[in-house]
Amino acid sequence: MSKALQIYIDGTLCDEDNAKISVFDHGLLYGDGVFEGIRFYCGRVFKLKEHIDRLYDSAKAIQLTVSISHEEMSKAVMDTIRANELKDGYVRLLVTRGVGSLGLNPFLCERSSVIIIASKIALYDEEKYQQGLTLVTCSTRRPAPAALSPSVKSLNYLNNIMAKVEALNAGAEEGVMLNEQGFVAECTGDNVFVVKSGKIYTPPVTAGGLNGITRQVVMQLAHDEGFELLEQDLTRYELYTADEFFLSGTAAEIVPVAKYDGRIIGEGKIGPVTLRMMEFFRELTQTTGMPIYE
Ligand code: PXG
C-alpha cells in the first residue's frame, strides 16, 4: 500500500484521510476560489514564481484576500513537497473563499483557505506523446471576457469540464474551444500552437484562452531558437491546414496533435518543430527551477 499523502491545509500538514474542509466553504458551494497546477522535476519546482504570481493575480481579480504572503506561499509549496519526499510530480494549489453562510455574499466568509496537494499527474497515455492526440471542436464556447475573465484561474471549471465531456463523448482525447466570435481560444486545459511553413502561430490571450505559463515558455523557447512566432486570431481552417499542431500546459507539457475533426494534421505524426520544442522544453524542465532539497 502506498504511503498516505501529506496535505497542507492552512499551515498544517495532515494525512490525506484527515484532510477535510467544511461543507460551508464557498469553494465547494460556489466554485468561489482560485487555483494553480505546478510541476516539479528532478527536485526543482518549475516556474514557481510565475505560478504564485498568477495565483495572486487571479485572487486579486475576484477580490479574494489570500491570508499568507507570496513568500509564505512559496515556502508552503516547498514544505508540502518535502513532507511527501517527492522529486518529480505535480502540485495542486488552491485558495478557497473560505467558510461562509448559504448565500452568495463572499464577504461573509471570514478567512480564505489555502490547500496544497503534492502528488503525481498523467493526463494522456505516454504513447500519445509519440503518436499525437485526436481532437474535436467543442460546441461549448469559452465565456466572453465580460462574463468571466478567462485569465482568472478559478475553481469554477464547469465550462471546461463540459467541453471535455463533449470531446470524450466524441471519442477524442481533447477538445478545441472557440470564443463567441468563432476564433480558437484554447483546449479544455491547454493552449494551442500550430506550425505552418516554418512559422509558429498561437491565439492571442484576448481570444479567450488562459495565458498559460507553459505557453509563455514555448514562446520564449521559440524566440531563443530563432523561430518566428505570431500571436494572431486563428480559425479552425488554420488548424486543419497546419503542418504541425501541438498543445501546451503544465499538466500536459507539450503534446502533439495528429488528428482534428477528422482531418489528419500534416503527415499525421509528430512534426520536426514540435519534436524540437518538446526536446527544448524537457531540457529546460530538467535543468531549471527552485531547488526543493538544498
Ligand atoms: N488553459 C486552461 C483553461 C488551463 O486550465 C492551461 C490553459 C495551461 O496553462 P499552464 O499555465 O499550465 O501552462 C490551463 C492549465 C488538467 C489541468 O487536469 C489542466 C490545467 C490545470 C490544472 C489541471 O487538465 N491547465
CSV table of C-alpha atoms and ligand atoms in Angstrom, one decimal:
chain,number,residue,atom,x,y,z
A,1,MET,CA,0.0,0.0,0.0
A,2,SER,CA,1.3,3.4,-0.8
A,3,LYS,CA,2.0,5.9,1.9
A,4,ALA,CA,-0.7,8.4,2.8
A,5,LEU,CA,-0.2,11.8,1.2
A,6,GLN,CA,0.6,14.7,3.4
A,7,ILE,CA,-1.8,17.5,2.6
A,8,TYR,CA,-1.3,21.2,3.6
A,9,ILE,CA,-4.4,23.0,4.9
A,10,ASP,CA,-3.9,26.4,6.3
A,11,GLY,CA,-0.5,25.9,7.8
A,12,THR,CA,-0.9,22.3,8.9
A,13,LEU,CA,0.2,19.1,7.2
A,14,CYS,CA,-2.2,16.2,7.7
A,15,ASP,CA,-2.8,12.7,6.3
A,16,GLU,CA,-5.0,12.7,3.2
A,17,ASP,CA,-7.7,10.7,5.2
A,18,ASN,CA,-7.9,13.6,7.6
A,19,ALA,CA,-7.6,16.4,5.0
A,20,LYS,CA,-11.1,17.8,5.2
A,21,ILE,CA,-12.7,21.2,4.6
A,22,SER,CA,-16.1,22.5,5.6
A,23,VAL,CA,-19.2,21.9,3.5
A,24,PHE,CA,-19.8,25.6,4.0
A,25,ASP,CA,-16.6,26.6,2.2
A,26,HIS,CA,-17.6,28.8,-0.7
A,27,GLY,CA,-15.1,27.0,-2.8
A,28,LEU,CA,-17.4,24.0,-2.6
A,29,LEU,CA,-20.7,25.8,-2.6
A,30,TYR,CA,-20.0,28.2,-5.5
A,31,GLY,CA,-16.6,27.3,-7.0
A,32,ASP,CA,-15.5,30.5,-5.4
A,33,GLY,CA,-11.7,30.4,-5.3
A,34,VAL,CA,-8.6,30.2,-7.4
A,35,PHE,CA,-6.0,27.5,-8.1
A,36,GLU,CA,-2.7,26.6,-9.8
A,37,GLY,CA,-1.2,23.5,-11.1
A,38,ILE,CA,2.6,23.4,-10.8
A,39,ARG,CA,5.1,20.8,-11.8
A,40,PHE,CA,8.4,19.8,-10.2
A,41,TYR,CA,11.1,17.9,-11.9
A,42,CYS,CA,14.4,16.4,-10.6
A,43,GLY,CA,13.9,18.1,-7.2
A,44,ARG,CA,13.2,21.5,-8.6
A,45,VAL,CA,9.9,23.4,-8.9
A,46,PHE,CA,9.4,24.7,-12.4
A,47,LYS,CA,8.4,28.3,-12.8
A,48,LEU,CA,7.2,28.6,-9.2
A,49,LYS,CA,7.3,32.4,-9.1
A,50,GLU,CA,5.2,32.7,-12.2
A,51,HIS,CA,2.6,30.3,-10.8
A,52,ILE,CA,2.4,32.1,-7.4
A,53,ASP,CA,2.2,35.5,-9.1
A,54,ARG,CA,-0.6,34.3,-11.3
A,55,LEU,CA,-2.4,32.8,-8.3
A,56,TYR,CA,-2.3,36.2,-6.5
A,57,ASP,CA,-3.5,38.0,-9.7
A,58,SER,CA,-6.4,35.6,-10.0
A,59,ALA,CA,-7.2,36.2,-6.3
A,60,LYS,CA,-7.0,39.9,-6.7
A,61,ALA,CA,-9.3,39.9,-9.8
A,62,ILE,CA,-12.0,38.2,-7.8
A,63,GLN,CA,-11.4,40.3,-4.7
A,64,LEU,CA,-10.2,37.4,-2.6
A,65,THR,CA,-7.6,38.2,0.1
A,66,VAL,CA,-5.0,35.4,0.4
A,67,SER,CA,-4.2,35.0,4.1
A,68,ILE,CA,-0.5,34.5,3.6
A,69,SER,CA,2.2,36.3,1.6
A,70,HIS,CA,3.8,35.3,-1.7
A,71,GLU,CA,7.0,34.1,0.2
A,72,GLU,CA,4.9,32.1,2.7
A,73,MET,CA,3.0,30.5,-0.2
A,74,SER,CA,6.3,29.5,-1.9
A,75,LYS,CA,7.6,28.1,1.3
A,76,ALA,CA,4.3,26.2,1.9
A,77,VAL,CA,4.6,24.6,-1.6
A,78,MET,CA,8.2,23.5,-0.9
A,79,ASP,CA,7.3,22.2,2.6
A,80,THR,CA,4.5,20.1,1.2
A,81,ILE,CA,6.6,18.5,-1.5
A,82,ARG,CA,9.3,17.8,1.1
A,83,ALA,CA,6.8,16.3,3.5
A,84,ASN,CA,5.9,13.8,0.8
A,85,GLU,CA,9.5,13.2,-0.1
A,86,LEU,CA,8.8,13.7,-3.8
A,87,LYS,CA,11.3,14.7,-6.5
A,88,ASP,CA,9.1,14.7,-9.6
A,89,GLY,CA,5.4,15.4,-9.5
A,90,TYR,CA,2.6,17.9,-9.6
A,91,VAL,CA,1.3,20.4,-7.0
A,92,ARG,CA,-2.3,21.5,-6.9
A,93,LEU,CA,-2.6,24.7,-5.0
A,94,LEU,CA,-6.0,26.1,-4.1
A,95,VAL,CA,-7.2,29.1,-2.3
A,96,THR,CA,-10.9,28.9,-1.5
A,97,ARG,CA,-13.0,31.8,-0.3
A,98,GLY,CA,-13.4,30.0,3.0
A,99,VAL,CA,-16.2,29.1,5.3
A,100,GLY,CA,-19.3,31.3,4.9
A,101,SER,CA,-23.1,31.0,5.1
A,102,LEU,CA,-25.6,29.8,2.5
A,103,GLY,CA,-25.8,32.8,0.3
A,104,LEU,CA,-23.5,34.2,-2.4
A,105,ASN,CA,-22.1,37.1,-0.4
A,106,PRO,CA,-18.3,36.3,-0.3
A,107,PHE,CA,-17.6,39.0,2.2
A,108,LEU,CA,-19.4,37.0,4.9
A,109,CYS,CA,-16.6,34.4,4.6
A,110,GLU,CA,-14.2,35.2,7.4
A,111,ARG,CA,-10.9,33.8,6.0
A,112,SER,CA,-9.8,32.2,2.8
A,113,SER,CA,-8.2,28.8,3.0
A,114,VAL,CA,-5.0,27.5,1.4
A,115,ILE,CA,-4.9,23.9,0.4
A,116,ILE,CA,-1.8,22.2,-1.2
A,117,ILE,CA,-1.7,18.7,-2.6
A,118,ALA,CA,1.7,17.3,-3.9
A,119,SER,CA,1.2,14.2,-5.9
A,120,LYS,CA,1.6,12.9,-9.5
A,121,ILE,CA,-0.4,13.6,-12.7
A,122,ALA,CA,-0.5,11.9,-16.0
A,123,LEU,CA,-3.0,13.5,-18.4
A,124,TYR,CA,-2.5,11.4,-21.5
A,125,ASP,CA,-1.1,8.0,-22.1
A,126,GLU,CA,2.7,8.0,-22.8
A,127,GLU,CA,2.2,6.8,-26.4
A,128,LYS,CA,0.2,9.9,-27.2
A,129,TYR,CA,3.4,12.0,-26.8
A,130,GLN,CA,4.8,10.0,-29.8
A,131,GLN,CA,1.6,9.4,-31.8
A,132,GLY,CA,-0.3,12.6,-31.2
A,133,LEU,CA,-3.7,13.3,-29.8
A,134,THR,CA,-7.1,13.2,-31.5
A,135,LEU,CA,-9.1,16.4,-31.1
A,136,VAL,CA,-12.5,17.7,-31.9
A,137,THR,CA,-14.1,21.1,-31.8
A,138,CYS,CA,-16.5,21.5,-28.9
A,139,SER,CA,-19.7,23.4,-29.3
A,140,THR,CA,-19.3,24.7,-25.7
A,141,ARG,CA,-17.7,28.2,-26.2
A,142,ARG,CA,-15.3,29.9,-23.8
A,143,PRO,CA,-17.2,32.6,-21.9
A,144,ALA,CA,-16.8,36.1,-23.1
A,145,PRO,CA,-14.3,38.2,-21.0
A,146,ALA,CA,-17.2,40.4,-20.0
A,147,ALA,CA,-18.9,37.3,-18.4
A,148,LEU,CA,-15.9,35.8,-16.7
A,149,SER,CA,-12.3,36.6,-17.5
A,150,PRO,CA,-10.5,33.6,-18.8
A,151,SER,CA,-7.4,35.0,-17.2
A,152,VAL,CA,-8.8,34.1,-13.8
A,153,LYS,CA,-7.9,30.5,-13.0
A,154,SER,CA,-10.9,30.0,-10.8
A,155,LEU,CA,-12.2,26.9,-9.0
A,156,ASN,CA,-15.2,27.0,-11.4
A,157,TYR,CA,-14.2,24.9,-14.3
A,158,LEU,CA,-17.6,23.7,-15.4
A,159,ASN,CA,-17.2,25.4,-18.8
A,160,ASN,CA,-14.0,23.5,-19.4
A,161,ILE,CA,-15.4,20.2,-18.0
A,162,MET,CA,-18.5,20.4,-20.3
A,163,ALA,CA,-16.2,20.8,-23.2
A,164,LYS,CA,-14.1,17.9,-22.1
A,165,VAL,CA,-17.2,15.8,-21.8
A,166,GLU,CA,-18.1,16.6,-25.4
A,167,ALA,CA,-14.6,15.7,-26.6
A,168,LEU,CA,-14.6,12.4,-24.6
A,169,ASN,CA,-18.1,11.6,-25.9
A,170,ALA,CA,-16.8,12.0,-29.4
A,171,GLY,CA,-14.0,9.5,-28.8
A,172,ALA,CA,-11.3,12.3,-28.7
A,173,GLU,CA,-8.8,13.0,-26.0
A,174,GLU,CA,-9.2,16.8,-26.1
A,175,GLY,CA,-11.4,19.5,-27.4
A,176,VAL,CA,-10.8,22.8,-29.1
A,177,MET,CA,-12.8,25.6,-27.6
A,178,LEU,CA,-13.7,28.6,-29.7
A,179,ASN,CA,-14.7,32.0,-28.4
A,180,GLU,CA,-18.1,33.7,-29.1
A,181,GLN,CA,-16.7,35.0,-32.4
A,182,GLY,CA,-15.7,31.6,-33.6
A,183,PHE,CA,-11.9,32.1,-33.2
A,184,VAL,CA,-9.9,29.4,-31.5
A,185,ALA,CA,-9.4,30.2,-27.8
A,186,GLU,CA,-7.7,27.1,-26.3
A,187,CYS,CA,-8.3,23.5,-25.3
A,188,THR,CA,-10.0,22.5,-22.1
A,189,GLY,CA,-6.8,22.8,-20.1
A,190,ASP,CA,-4.1,23.5,-22.6
A,191,ASN,CA,-3.0,26.3,-25.0
A,192,VAL,CA,-2.9,25.8,-28.8
A,193,PHE,CA,0.0,26.2,-31.2
A,194,VAL,CA,0.2,25.4,-34.9
A,195,VAL,CA,3.2,25.4,-37.3
A,196,LYS,CA,2.8,26.5,-41.0
A,197,SER,CA,5.6,26.9,-43.4
A,198,GLY,CA,8.1,27.1,-40.6
A,199,LYS,CA,6.3,29.8,-38.6
A,200,ILE,CA,4.6,29.1,-35.2
A,201,TYR,CA,1.2,30.6,-34.5
A,202,THR,CA,-0.9,30.8,-31.3
A,203,PRO,CA,-4.1,32.7,-30.5
A,204,PRO,CA,-3.6,36.0,-28.5
A,205,VAL,CA,-4.8,35.8,-24.9
A,206,THR,CA,-7.6,38.2,-25.9
A,207,ALA,CA,-9.1,35.3,-27.9
A,208,GLY,CA,-10.2,33.8,-24.6
A,209,GLY,CA,-7.5,31.4,-23.5
A,210,LEU,CA,-5.6,31.4,-20.3
A,211,ASN,CA,-2.1,33.0,-20.5
A,212,GLY,CA,-0.5,29.6,-19.8
A,213,ILE,CA,2.9,29.6,-18.2
A,214,THR,CA,3.9,26.7,-20.5
A,215,ARG,CA,2.6,28.9,-23.4
A,216,GLN,CA,4.9,31.6,-22.2
A,217,VAL,CA,7.8,29.1,-22.0
A,218,VAL,CA,7.1,27.9,-25.6
A,219,MET,CA,7.0,31.5,-26.8
A,220,GLN,CA,10.4,32.2,-25.1
A,221,LEU,CA,11.9,29.0,-26.5
A,222,ALA,CA,10.7,29.7,-30.0
A,223,HIS,CA,12.3,33.2,-29.7
A,224,ASP,CA,15.6,31.8,-28.4
A,225,GLU,CA,15.7,29.2,-31.1
A,226,GLY,CA,15.1,31.7,-33.8
A,227,PHE,CA,11.6,30.7,-34.8
A,228,GLU,CA,9.2,33.3,-35.9
A,229,LEU,CA,6.2,33.2,-33.6
A,230,LEU,CA,3.0,35.1,-34.3
A,231,GLU,CA,0.1,35.7,-31.9
A,232,GLN,CA,-2.9,36.1,-34.1
A,233,ASP,CA,-6.6,35.1,-34.3
A,234,LEU,CA,-6.9,31.6,-35.7
A,235,THR,CA,-9.9,29.8,-37.1
A,236,ARG,CA,-10.5,26.0,-37.4
A,237,TYR,CA,-9.2,26.4,-41.0
A,238,GLU,CA,-5.7,27.3,-39.8
A,239,LEU,CA,-5.7,24.3,-37.5
A,240,TYR,CA,-7.0,21.9,-40.2
A,241,THR,CA,-4.3,23.0,-42.7
A,242,ALA,CA,-1.4,23.3,-40.3
A,243,ASP,CA,1.8,21.4,-40.9
A,244,GLU,CA,2.0,20.7,-37.2
A,245,PHE,CA,-0.3,21.2,-34.2
A,246,PHE,CA,0.6,20.9,-30.6
A,247,LEU,CA,-0.8,21.8,-27.1
A,248,SER,CA,1.0,23.2,-24.1
A,249,GLY,CA,0.1,23.1,-20.4
A,250,THR,CA,1.7,22.3,-17.0
A,251,ALA,CA,-0.1,19.0,-16.7
A,252,ALA,CA,0.1,18.1,-20.5
A,253,GLU,CA,3.5,19.6,-21.0
A,254,ILE,CA,4.0,19.7,-24.8
A,255,VAL,CA,1.9,17.2,-26.7
A,256,PRO,CA,1.4,16.7,-30.4
A,257,VAL,CA,-1.9,16.6,-32.2
A,258,ALA,CA,-2.3,14.0,-35.0
A,259,LYS,CA,-6.0,14.3,-35.9
A,260,TYR,CA,-8.5,17.1,-35.6
A,261,ASP,CA,-12.2,17.0,-36.6
A,262,GLY,CA,-11.4,14.0,-38.8
A,263,ARG,CA,-8.6,15.8,-40.6
A,264,ILE,CA,-5.1,14.3,-40.4
A,265,ILE,CA,-2.7,17.1,-39.3
A,266,GLY,CA,0.4,17.3,-41.6
A,267,GLU,CA,1.7,13.8,-42.0
A,268,GLY,CA,-0.3,12.5,-39.1
A,269,LYS,CA,2.7,12.1,-36.9
A,270,ILE,CA,4.9,14.3,-34.7
A,271,GLY,CA,6.5,17.0,-36.8
A,272,PRO,CA,10.1,18.3,-36.6
A,273,VAL,CA,9.2,21.7,-34.9
A,274,THR,CA,7.0,20.0,-32.3
A,275,LEU,CA,9.7,17.5,-31.6
A,276,ARG,CA,12.3,20.2,-31.1
A,277,MET,CA,10.1,22.2,-28.8
A,278,MET,CA,9.4,19.0,-26.8
A,279,GLU,CA,13.2,18.4,-26.5
A,280,PHE,CA,13.9,22.1,-25.6
A,281,PHE,CA,11.1,22.0,-23.0
A,282,ARG,CA,12.4,18.8,-21.5
A,283,GLU,CA,15.9,20.2,-21.2
A,284,LEU,CA,14.6,23.3,-19.5
A,285,THR,CA,12.4,21.4,-17.0
A,286,GLN,CA,15.4,19.1,-16.1
A,287,THR,CA,17.8,21.9,-15.5
A,288,THR,CA,15.9,24.9,-14.1
A,289,GLY,CA,13.6,25.7,-11.2
A,290,MET,CA,13.6,26.3,-7.5
A,291,PRO,CA,15.6,23.6,-5.6
A,292,ILE,CA,13.5,21.8,-3.1
A,293,TYR,CA,16.1,20.0,-1.0
A,294,GLU,CA,19.0,22.4,-0.8
B,1,PXG,N1,-5.9,26.7,-20.4
B,1,PXG,C1,-6.6,26.4,-19.3
B,1,PXG,C2,-8.0,26.6,-19.3
B,1,PXG,C3,-5.9,25.8,-18.2
B,1,PXG,O1,-6.6,25.5,-17.1
B,1,PXG,C4,-3.8,26.0,-19.4
B,1,PXG,C5,-4.5,26.6,-20.4
B,1,PXG,C6,-2.3,25.8,-19.4
B,1,PXG,O2,-1.7,26.8,-18.6
B,1,PXG,P1,-0.3,26.5,-17.9
B,1,PXG,O3,0.0,27.7,-17.0
B,1,PXG,O4,-0.5,25.2,-17.0
B,1,PXG,O5,0.7,26.3,-18.9
B,1,PXG,C7,-4.5,25.6,-18.2
B,1,PXG,C8,-3.9,25.0,-17.0
B,1,PXG,C9,-6.0,19.2,-16.1
B,1,PXG,C10,-5.5,20.5,-15.7
B,1,PXG,O6,-6.2,18.4,-15.2
B,1,PXG,C11,-5.1,21.5,-16.6
B,1,PXG,C12,-4.6,22.7,-16.1
B,1,PXG,C13,-4.5,23.0,-14.8
B,1,PXG,C14,-4.9,22.0,-14.0
B,1,PXG,C15,-5.4,20.8,-14.4
B,1,PXG,O7,-6.2,19.0,-17.3
B,1,PXG,N2,-4.2,23.6,-17.1
